[in-house]
Amino acid sequence: MSDQAARKPRPGDEEELVIERFDESGRGVAHHKQCIWSVLRARPGSTVRVKALRRRRHEVEAVALSTLATDPRAVAPSCAHFGACGGCTLQDLAYAQQLAGKHALVVASFQRHAALDEGVDVLPVLGATHTERYRNKMEFTFGNRRWIAPHEPQGAADGFALGMHAAGLWQKVVAIESCAIQTDVGNRVLAAARAEALAQNLEPWCVKRHEGLLRHMVVRVSGTTGEVLVNLVTSRAEPERIGPYVAAVIARVPEIGTFVQTVNSQAATVSYGEAELVHHGPGWIREVLGGVEFRVSAQSFFQTNSAQAARLFELVAREAAPTGAERIWDLYSGTGTISLILARHAREVVGFELVPAAVADARSNAERNGLTNVRFVEGDVVETTRRETEFPEVVVVDPPRAGLHPKLVEPLARVPARRMVYVSCKHSSAARDLAALRPYGWRAVRVQPVDLFPHTPHVECVITLERAP
Ligand SMILES: C[S@@+](CC[C@H](N)C(=O)[O-])C[C@H]1O[C@@H](n2cnc3c(N)ncnc32)[C@H](O)[C@@H]1O
């Protein structure tokens, strides 16, 4: 082997790679020169010319310079903004290939942590029936530096944009004409908000100088009732300018049932703030899942794909298998979606959640649905579960991406329940947690991935655990 061929890649090296798969962040992965290459904007199945950016031991981060051969299975992306927009990174992969890639990622995580017994396989990913217009919530950004596409003429207007951050360029905003994963009415709201902001001369936010009026717009369209909520985030209240703007947007899209304004004068680009003003409607929309009605307000957490969330929760209920006689614990209960759906089939459900606003949402949803056999305990799960005096027969956990708190593993493993259902939004964390639960006798008997986010590398999993005899 020549010296050139044997030496480890260095930043600046250019190579030709055949991309094998995508990773958890949607980058293309290839093995080459005894290293694992992770390549931004590279599709599985394609041959690409890449430039190495940095290397840490055997891992090289690279960027694709050009595509030399595309995968014959590649499909035309359904969105005109694909590539420029930072979302939907997998849209040019056939959906079946996306699902196969997600399955491979889950399998790899469980293998890495030796988390499954022999004979327990990861089931095929439960794919979405609708891979477009599936999101019930989209957050758009106003900016004063519009991203200019390479084909646009010189001197094109670039001082105003409403859309998504450009991929890898946080200061620039891609003006989104139509987003393929949000609803038609959501796209009409987007067009109306842009047209009226320009007509009424309302200045967009500048992330560099921290000035301007319009910052973000969150559009929520209930996937189950079709009700529409718009949350406009501004830097100041300015009712004399925002009032007419809101009225004009509603006149263009009369389906808007609630229009709220959130004031955020801080530099941080977030869509919550110091004050929330309801300009129109009740301030919330309704979603109905598992026979339970949920009120979703501007700041409430709710799964963003209602149709797949319904299937996910149905699966959780099936795996928890309540007969009506059980006490169930729902750890990391959020706004109580799982607790309330299970409460209809169990003797008692106790939800444990840290965030007070989520607990308040959960309690009011319980009350309105007449569910009296459910209670929510506010605080850190490690502390609050320790204070309970009666153990459950079934435990459901739905932790954040980091997975179970390390201090929770042992007390949770010692709970004398017969069944545990682990709902995971990050399979690598779940696989690590499962491996940590194994010494206490807990074994995964089923792993069912569910796709809630077509065209992205994310995948949820419902893992059923039983205590080994
Ligand atoms: C993936 S979400 C669960 C969503 C929930 N199943 C629902 O449908 O609304 C994770 C939740 O864990 C909560 N959380 C994070 N750390 C926590 C802790 N230490 N104790 C209790 N809850 C926590 C978060 O506030 C969040 O609501």
Coordinates of C-alpha atoms and ligand atoms in Angstrom, one line a residue:
M1 CA 0.0 0.0 0.0
S2 CA 1.4 3.4 -0.9
D3 CA 2.0 6.0 1.9
Q4 CA -0.8 8.2 0.4
A5 CA -3.3 5.3 0.5
A6 CA -2.3 4.2 4.0
R7 CA -2.3 7.5 5.8
K8 CA -5.4 8.6 7.8
P9 CA -7.6 11.3 6.1
R10 CA -6.9 14.9 7.0
P11 CA -9.0 18.0 6.8
G12 CA -9.1 19.3 3.2
D13 CA -8.6 15.8 1.6
E14 CA -11.0 15.1 -1.3
E15 CA -12.3 11.5 -1.8
E16 CA -15.0 9.6 -3.8
L17 CA -17.4 7.7 -1.5
V18 CA -20.3 5.4 -2.0
I19 CA -22.9 6.3 0.7
E20 CA -24.2 3.3 2.5
R21 CA -26.9 4.6 4.8
F22 CA -28.0 7.7 6.8
D23 CA -27.3 8.3 10.4
E24 CA -29.4 9.6 13.3
S25 CA -28.9 13.2 12.1
G26 CA -29.7 12.4 8.5
R27 CA -26.1 12.6 7.2
G28 CA -24.8 10.0 4.7
V29 CA -22.4 7.3 6.1
A30 CA -19.6 5.5 4.3
H31 CA -16.6 3.4 5.3
H32 CA -13.4 4.4 3.6
K33 CA -9.7 4.3 4.5
Q34 CA -10.4 2.5 7.8
C35 CA -12.6 5.4 8.9
I36 CA -16.3 6.1 9.2
W37 CA -17.2 9.1 7.1
S38 CA -20.3 11.2 8.0
V39 CA -21.2 13.4 5.1
L40 CA -23.6 16.4 5.1
R41 CA -26.1 16.4 2.2
A42 CA -25.2 12.9 0.8
R43 CA -27.9 10.3 -0.1
P44 CA -27.6 6.6 0.6
G45 CA -26.9 4.8 -2.7
S46 CA -25.2 7.7 -4.3
T47 CA -21.5 8.1 -5.2
V48 CA -20.2 11.5 -4.1
R49 CA -17.1 13.6 -4.2
V50 CA -16.5 14.8 -0.6
K51 CA -14.1 17.1 1.2
A52 CA -13.0 16.1 4.8
L53 CA -13.6 18.9 7.3
R54 CA -12.3 17.3 10.5
R55 CA -11.3 13.9 11.9
R56 CA -11.6 12.5 15.4
R57 CA -9.8 9.1 15.6
H58 CA -11.7 6.9 13.1
E59 CA -14.6 9.3 12.5
V60 CA -14.4 11.8 9.6
E61 CA -16.9 14.7 9.1
A62 CA -17.1 15.7 5.5
V63 CA -19.2 17.7 3.1
A64 CA -20.4 16.6 -0.3
L65 CA -18.9 18.6 -3.2
S66 CA -20.7 16.9 -6.0
T67 CA -22.8 13.9 -6.8
L68 CA -21.1 11.6 -9.3
A69 CA -23.9 9.0 -9.5
T70 CA -27.3 9.1 -7.9
D71 CA -29.1 6.0 -6.5
P72 CA -31.6 4.8 -9.2
R73 CA -34.1 4.5 -6.3
A74 CA -33.9 8.3 -5.5
V75 CA -37.3 10.1 -5.9
A76 CA -38.1 13.7 -6.9
P77 CA -38.6 15.7 -3.7
S78 CA -42.2 16.9 -3.3
C79 CA -41.2 20.3 -1.9
A80 CA -39.8 23.1 -4.0
H81 CA -37.6 24.2 -1.0
F82 CA -35.9 20.9 -0.5
G83 CA -32.2 21.3 0.1
A84 CA -32.3 25.0 0.9
C85 CA -34.7 24.6 3.8
G86 CA -33.3 23.0 7.0
G87 CA -36.2 20.5 7.4
C88 CA -37.2 17.2 5.7
T89 CA -33.6 16.2 4.9
L90 CA -34.6 12.7 3.5
Q91 CA -37.3 13.8 1.1
D92 CA -35.5 12.5 -2.0
L93 CA -35.4 9.0 -0.5
A94 CA -38.3 6.7 -1.4
Y95 CA -40.4 6.3 1.7
A96 CA -39.8 2.5 1.9
Q97 CA -36.1 3.3 1.9
Q98 CA -36.5 5.8 4.7
L99 CA -38.3 3.2 6.8
A100 CA -35.7 0.6 6.1
G101 CA -33.0 3.1 7.1
K102 CA -34.7 4.0 10.3
H103 CA -35.2 0.3 11.1
A104 CA -31.4 -0.3 10.6
L105 CA -30.6 2.6 13.0
V106 CA -32.8 1.1 15.7
V107 CA -31.3 -2.3 15.3
A108 CA -27.8 -0.9 15.4
S109 CA -28.6 1.0 18.7
F110 CA -29.9 -2.2 20.4
Q111 CA -27.0 -4.3 19.1
R112 CA -24.5 -1.7 20.3
H113 CA -25.9 -1.9 23.9
A114 CA -26.6 -5.7 23.7
A115 CA -30.1 -4.7 24.9
L116 CA -32.1 -7.6 23.4
D117 CA -32.3 -11.3 24.1
E118 CA -31.7 -13.6 21.2
G119 CA -34.9 -14.2 19.3
V120 CA -36.3 -10.7 20.1
D121 CA -36.2 -8.8 16.9
V122 CA -37.0 -5.1 16.2
L123 CA -40.3 -5.2 14.3
P124 CA -40.6 -3.4 10.9
V125 CA -41.3 0.3 11.4
L126 CA -45.0 1.2 11.4
G127 CA -45.0 3.7 8.6
A128 CA -47.2 6.7 8.2
T129 CA -50.3 6.5 5.9
H130 CA -49.7 10.2 5.0
T131 CA -46.2 11.4 4.4
E132 CA -47.2 14.9 3.3
R133 CA -49.4 17.5 5.1
Y134 CA -49.0 15.4 8.3
R135 CA -47.8 18.1 10.8
N136 CA -50.3 19.7 13.1
K137 CA -47.8 22.4 14.1
M138 CA -45.2 24.4 12.1
E139 CA -43.0 27.2 13.4
F140 CA -41.9 29.8 10.9
T141 CA -39.4 32.6 11.3
F142 CA -39.5 36.2 10.1
G143 CA -36.1 37.6 9.1
N144 CA -34.5 40.5 7.4
R145 CA -31.9 38.4 5.5
R146 CA -33.7 36.3 2.9
W147 CA -31.8 33.3 1.5
I148 CA -31.2 33.9 -2.2
A149 CA -31.4 30.8 -4.4
P150 CA -28.5 30.3 -6.9
H151 CA -30.9 30.8 -9.9
E152 CA -32.3 34.2 -8.7
P153 CA -31.2 37.3 -10.6
Q154 CA -28.7 39.7 -9.0
G155 CA -30.4 42.4 -6.9
A156 CA -33.4 40.2 -6.0
A157 CA -35.2 41.7 -2.9
D158 CA -33.6 40.1 0.2
G159 CA -34.8 42.4 3.1
F160 CA -37.8 40.4 4.2
A161 CA -38.6 36.7 4.5
L162 CA -41.1 34.5 6.3
G163 CA -40.2 30.8 6.3
M164 CA -37.6 28.4 7.7
H165 CA -33.9 28.8 8.6
A166 CA -31.7 28.0 5.7
A167 CA -29.8 24.7 6.1
G168 CA -26.6 25.4 8.1
L169 CA -27.1 29.2 7.8
W170 CA -28.9 30.3 11.0
Q171 CA -29.0 34.0 10.1
K172 CA -30.7 33.5 6.7
V173 CA -34.4 32.6 6.2
V174 CA -35.7 30.7 3.2
A175 CA -39.0 32.3 2.1
I176 CA -41.3 29.3 2.1
E177 CA -44.1 29.6 -0.5
S178 CA -45.6 26.3 0.4
C179 CA -44.5 23.6 2.9
A180 CA -45.2 20.0 1.8
I181 CA -45.6 18.7 5.4
Q182 CA -48.1 21.2 6.7
T183 CA -51.8 21.4 5.8
D184 CA -53.3 23.5 2.9
V185 CA -54.9 25.9 5.4
G186 CA -51.5 26.2 7.1
N187 CA -50.0 27.2 3.8
R188 CA -52.7 29.8 3.2
V189 CA -52.0 31.3 6.7
L190 CA -48.4 31.5 5.7
A191 CA -49.1 33.3 2.4
A192 CA -51.6 35.7 4.1
A193 CA -49.1 36.5 7.0
R194 CA -46.4 37.3 4.4
A195 CA -48.6 39.4 2.1
E196 CA -50.0 41.5 5.0
A197 CA -46.7 42.0 6.7
L198 CA -45.3 43.5 3.5
A199 CA -48.5 45.5 2.7
Q200 CA -48.5 47.0 6.2
N201 CA -44.8 47.5 6.3
L202 CA -44.2 45.6 9.6
E203 CA -40.4 45.1 10.0
P204 CA -39.1 41.6 10.5
W205 CA -36.6 40.7 13.3
C206 CA -32.9 41.1 12.7
V207 CA -31.0 38.3 14.6
K208 CA -27.8 40.3 14.4
R209 CA -28.9 43.6 15.8
H210 CA -31.9 42.3 17.9
E211 CA -34.4 44.7 16.4
G212 CA -37.6 44.5 14.4
L213 CA -41.2 43.7 15.3
L214 CA -42.2 40.3 13.8
R215 CA -40.2 37.3 15.1
H216 CA -42.0 34.0 14.6
M217 CA -45.4 32.6 13.6
V218 CA -46.6 29.2 14.9
V219 CA -49.5 27.6 13.0
R220 CA -51.4 24.8 14.6
V221 CA -54.1 22.9 12.7
S222 CA -55.7 20.2 14.7
G223 CA -55.3 16.8 12.9
T224 CA -58.5 15.6 14.4
T225 CA -60.9 18.6 14.4
G226 CA -59.3 20.8 11.8
E227 CA -59.4 23.8 14.2
V228 CA -56.7 26.5 13.5
L229 CA -54.6 28.4 15.9
V230 CA -52.0 31.1 15.0
N231 CA -49.5 32.3 17.5
L232 CA -47.6 35.4 16.3
V233 CA -44.4 36.2 18.3
T234 CA -43.4 39.8 18.3
S235 CA -40.7 41.8 20.1
R236 CA -43.2 44.4 21.4
A237 CA -47.0 44.5 22.0
E238 CA -47.7 47.5 19.6
P239 CA -51.5 46.9 19.6
E240 CA -52.1 49.8 17.1
R241 CA -50.1 47.9 14.4
I242 CA -50.6 44.3 15.4
G243 CA -54.4 44.6 15.8
P244 CA -55.0 45.6 12.1
Y245 CA -52.5 43.0 11.0
V246 CA -54.3 40.2 12.8
A247 CA -57.7 41.3 11.5
A248 CA -56.3 41.4 7.9
V249 CA -54.8 37.9 8.2
I250 CA -58.1 36.5 9.6
A251 CA -60.0 38.2 6.8
R252 CA -57.9 36.3 4.3
V253 CA -58.1 33.0 6.1
P254 CA -61.5 32.9 8.0
E255 CA -60.8 29.3 9.2
I256 CA -58.5 30.8 11.9
G257 CA -60.4 30.1 15.1
T258 CA -57.8 31.5 17.5
F259 CA -55.2 34.2 17.0
V260 CA -52.8 34.9 19.9
Q261 CA -49.8 37.2 20.2
T262 CA -46.8 36.3 22.3
V263 CA -44.4 39.1 23.2
N264 CA -40.8 38.2 23.5
S265 CA -38.3 41.1 23.8
Q266 CA -35.3 38.9 24.6
A267 CA -32.5 38.1 22.2
A268 CA -33.1 34.3 22.3
T269 CA -35.1 33.1 19.3
V270 CA -37.9 31.2 21.0
S271 CA -41.6 31.2 20.4
Y272 CA -42.6 31.7 24.0
G273 CA -42.3 35.0 25.9
E274 CA -43.3 37.4 28.6
A275 CA -47.0 38.0 27.7
E276 CA -49.7 36.2 25.7
L277 CA -52.6 38.2 24.3
V278 CA -55.6 36.5 22.8
H279 CA -56.7 38.6 19.9
H280 CA -59.4 36.3 18.6
G281 CA -61.2 33.1 19.7
P282 CA -60.9 31.0 22.8
G283 CA -57.1 30.7 22.9
W284 CA -57.0 27.0 22.2
I285 CA -57.9 24.2 19.7
R286 CA -59.1 20.7 20.3
E287 CA -57.6 17.4 19.4
V288 CA -59.4 14.1 20.1
L289 CA -57.2 11.0 20.6
G290 CA -58.2 7.6 22.1
G291 CA -61.7 8.9 22.9
V292 CA -60.3 11.8 25.0
E293 CA -60.6 15.5 24.1
F294 CA -57.4 17.6 24.6
R295 CA -57.3 21.4 24.6
V296 CA -54.1 22.6 23.0
S297 CA -53.1 26.2 23.5
A298 CA -50.2 28.2 22.0
Q299 CA -47.6 26.8 24.5
S300 CA -49.0 23.3 25.1
F301 CA -46.9 20.3 24.1
F302 CA -48.8 18.0 21.8
Q303 CA -47.4 15.3 19.4
T304 CA -47.0 17.0 16.0
N305 CA -48.4 14.2 13.9
S306 CA -51.9 13.5 15.1
A307 CA -52.7 10.5 12.9
Q308 CA -49.5 8.6 13.9
A309 CA -49.8 9.8 17.5
A310 CA -53.2 8.1 17.6
R311 CA -51.5 4.8 16.4
L312 CA -48.7 5.2 18.8
F313 CA -51.0 5.7 21.8
E314 CA -53.2 2.8 20.6
L315 CA -50.1 0.6 20.6
V316 CA -49.1 1.8 24.1
A317 CA -52.6 1.0 25.4
R318 CA -52.5 -2.4 23.8
E319 CA -49.0 -3.2 25.2
A320 CA -49.9 -1.9 28.7
A321 CA -52.9 -4.2 28.4
P322 CA -55.0 -2.9 31.3
T323 CA -58.0 -5.0 32.3
G324 CA -59.6 -2.3 34.4
A325 CA -58.2 -3.6 37.7
E326 CA -54.7 -2.0 37.5
R327 CA -52.9 1.0 38.9
I328 CA -50.7 2.4 36.2
W329 CA -47.8 4.9 36.6
D330 CA -47.1 7.2 33.7
L331 CA -43.6 8.6 34.2
Y332 CA -42.7 11.8 32.3
S333 CA -46.5 12.4 31.7
G334 CA -46.2 15.8 30.0
T335 CA -49.7 17.1 29.3
G336 CA -51.1 13.7 30.2
T337 CA -52.0 12.3 26.8
I338 CA -51.0 8.7 27.7
S339 CA -52.4 8.9 31.3
L340 CA -55.8 10.1 30.1
I341 CA -56.1 7.6 27.3
L342 CA -55.1 4.7 29.7
A343 CA -57.4 6.1 32.5
R344 CA -60.4 5.0 30.4
H345 CA -59.3 1.4 30.8
A346 CA -57.6 1.2 34.2
R347 CA -58.5 1.4 37.9
E348 CA -56.2 4.3 38.6
V349 CA -53.5 6.2 36.7
V350 CA -50.8 8.4 38.3
G351 CA -48.9 10.8 36.0
F352 CA -45.5 12.2 37.1
E353 CA -44.3 15.4 35.4
L354 CA -41.8 18.2 36.1
V355 CA -43.2 21.2 34.3
P356 CA -46.0 22.9 36.2
A357 CA -47.8 24.2 33.0
A358 CA -47.9 20.7 31.5
V359 CA -49.3 19.4 34.8
A360 CA -52.0 22.1 34.8
D361 CA -52.9 21.2 31.2
A362 CA -53.1 17.5 32.1
R363 CA -55.4 18.2 35.2
S364 CA -57.8 20.4 33.2
N365 CA -58.0 17.9 30.4
A366 CA -58.8 15.2 33.0
E367 CA -61.5 17.3 34.6
R368 CA -63.1 18.3 31.3
N369 CA -63.2 14.6 30.2
G370 CA -64.8 13.6 33.5
L371 CA -61.8 11.3 34.3
T372 CA -61.7 11.1 38.1
N373 CA -59.4 8.0 38.4
V374 CA -56.3 9.9 37.3
R375 CA -54.0 12.2 39.3
F376 CA -50.9 14.1 38.3
V377 CA -47.9 14.6 40.6
E378 CA -45.7 17.6 39.9
G379 CA -41.9 17.4 40.4
D380 CA -38.8 15.4 39.5
V381 CA -39.8 11.8 38.8
V382 CA -36.9 10.5 40.9
E383 CA -38.2 12.4 44.0
T384 CA -42.0 12.1 43.4
T385 CA -42.1 8.3 42.7
R386 CA -40.1 7.7 45.9
R387 CA -42.9 9.3 47.9
E388 CA -45.7 7.1 46.5
T389 CA -47.0 4.5 49.1
E390 CA -48.6 2.1 46.7
F391 CA -46.9 0.4 43.7
P392 CA -48.4 0.0 40.3
E393 CA -49.0 -3.2 38.3
V394 CA -47.9 -1.5 35.0
V395 CA -45.5 1.3 34.4
V396 CA -45.3 3.5 31.3
V397 CA -42.3 5.7 30.7
D398 CA -42.0 8.4 28.0
P399 CA -38.7 10.2 28.8
P400 CA -37.2 13.1 26.9
R401 CA -34.4 12.4 24.4
A402 CA -31.8 11.9 27.1
G403 CA -33.7 8.9 28.3
L404 CA -34.2 7.8 32.0
H405 CA -32.5 9.8 34.6
P406 CA -29.6 7.6 35.8
K407 CA -30.8 7.9 39.4
L408 CA -34.2 6.6 38.3
V409 CA -33.0 3.3 36.8
E410 CA -32.5 1.3 40.0
P411 CA -35.7 2.4 41.9
L412 CA -37.7 2.0 38.7
A413 CA -36.3 -1.5 38.1
R414 CA -37.3 -2.5 41.7
V415 CA -40.9 -1.4 41.3
P416 CA -42.8 -4.7 41.6
A417 CA -44.8 -4.2 38.4
R418 CA -45.4 -7.0 36.0
R419 CA -45.0 -4.9 32.8
M420 CA -43.3 -1.8 31.6
V421 CA -43.9 0.1 28.4
Y422 CA -41.1 2.3 27.3
V423 CA -42.0 5.0 24.7
S424 CA -38.8 6.3 23.2
C425 CA -38.1 9.4 21.0
K426 CA -34.4 8.4 20.9
H427 CA -33.6 4.8 20.4
S428 CA -29.9 5.0 21.4
S429 CA -31.0 6.4 24.9
A430 CA -33.7 3.7 25.1
A431 CA -31.2 0.9 24.2
R432 CA -28.8 2.1 26.9
D433 CA -31.6 2.2 29.5
L434 CA -32.8 -1.3 28.5
A435 CA -29.3 -2.6 29.0
A436 CA -29.2 -0.9 32.5
L437 CA -32.6 -2.5 33.4
R438 CA -31.5 -6.1 32.4
P439 CA -29.5 -6.9 35.6
Y440 CA -32.7 -6.4 37.5
G441 CA -34.5 -9.0 35.4
W442 CA -36.4 -6.7 33.0
R443 CA -36.4 -8.0 29.4
A444 CA -37.7 -6.4 26.2
V445 CA -40.3 -8.7 24.6
R446 CA -41.3 -6.5 21.7
V447 CA -39.7 -3.5 20.0
Q448 CA -42.1 -1.6 17.7
P449 CA -40.7 1.5 15.9
V450 CA -43.3 4.0 14.7
D451 CA -42.6 6.7 12.2
L452 CA -44.1 10.1 13.3
F453 CA -41.8 12.2 11.2
P454 CA -41.6 11.1 7.5
H455 CA -38.6 12.7 5.6
T456 CA -36.6 13.1 8.8
P457 CA -34.2 10.5 10.4
H458 CA -36.3 10.5 13.7
V459 CA -38.2 7.5 14.8
E460 CA -40.2 6.7 17.9
C461 CA -40.2 3.2 19.5
V462 CA -42.7 1.4 21.8
I463 CA -40.8 -1.2 23.8
T464 CA -42.6 -3.7 26.0
L465 CA -40.7 -5.1 28.9
E466 CA -41.5 -8.0 31.2
R467 CA -39.8 -9.2 34.3
A468 CA -38.0 -12.5 33.7
P469 CA -39.2 -15.3 36.0
Ligands
LIG1 C1 -41.4 13.0 25.7 S1 -42.2 14.1 26.8 C2 -43.5 13.2 27.3 C3 -44.8 13.6 26.7 C4 -46.0 13.0 27.3 N1 -46.1 11.6 27.2 C5 -47.2 13.7 26.6 O1 -47.9 13.0 25.8 O2 -47.5 14.9 26.8 C6 -41.1 14.1 28.2 C7 -41.6 14.8 29.4 O3 -40.8 14.6 30.5 C8 -40.8 15.8 31.3 N2 -39.6 15.7 32.2 C9 -38.3 15.9 31.9 N3 -37.5 15.7 32.9 C10 -38.3 15.3 33.9 C11 -38.1 14.9 35.3 N4 -36.9 14.9 35.8 N5 -39.1 14.6 36.1 C12 -40.4 14.6 35.5 N6 -40.7 15.0 34.3 C13 -39.6 15.3 33.5 C14 -40.7 16.9 30.3 O4 -41.2 18.1 30.8 C15 -41.7 16.3 29.2 O5 -43.0 16.7 29.4

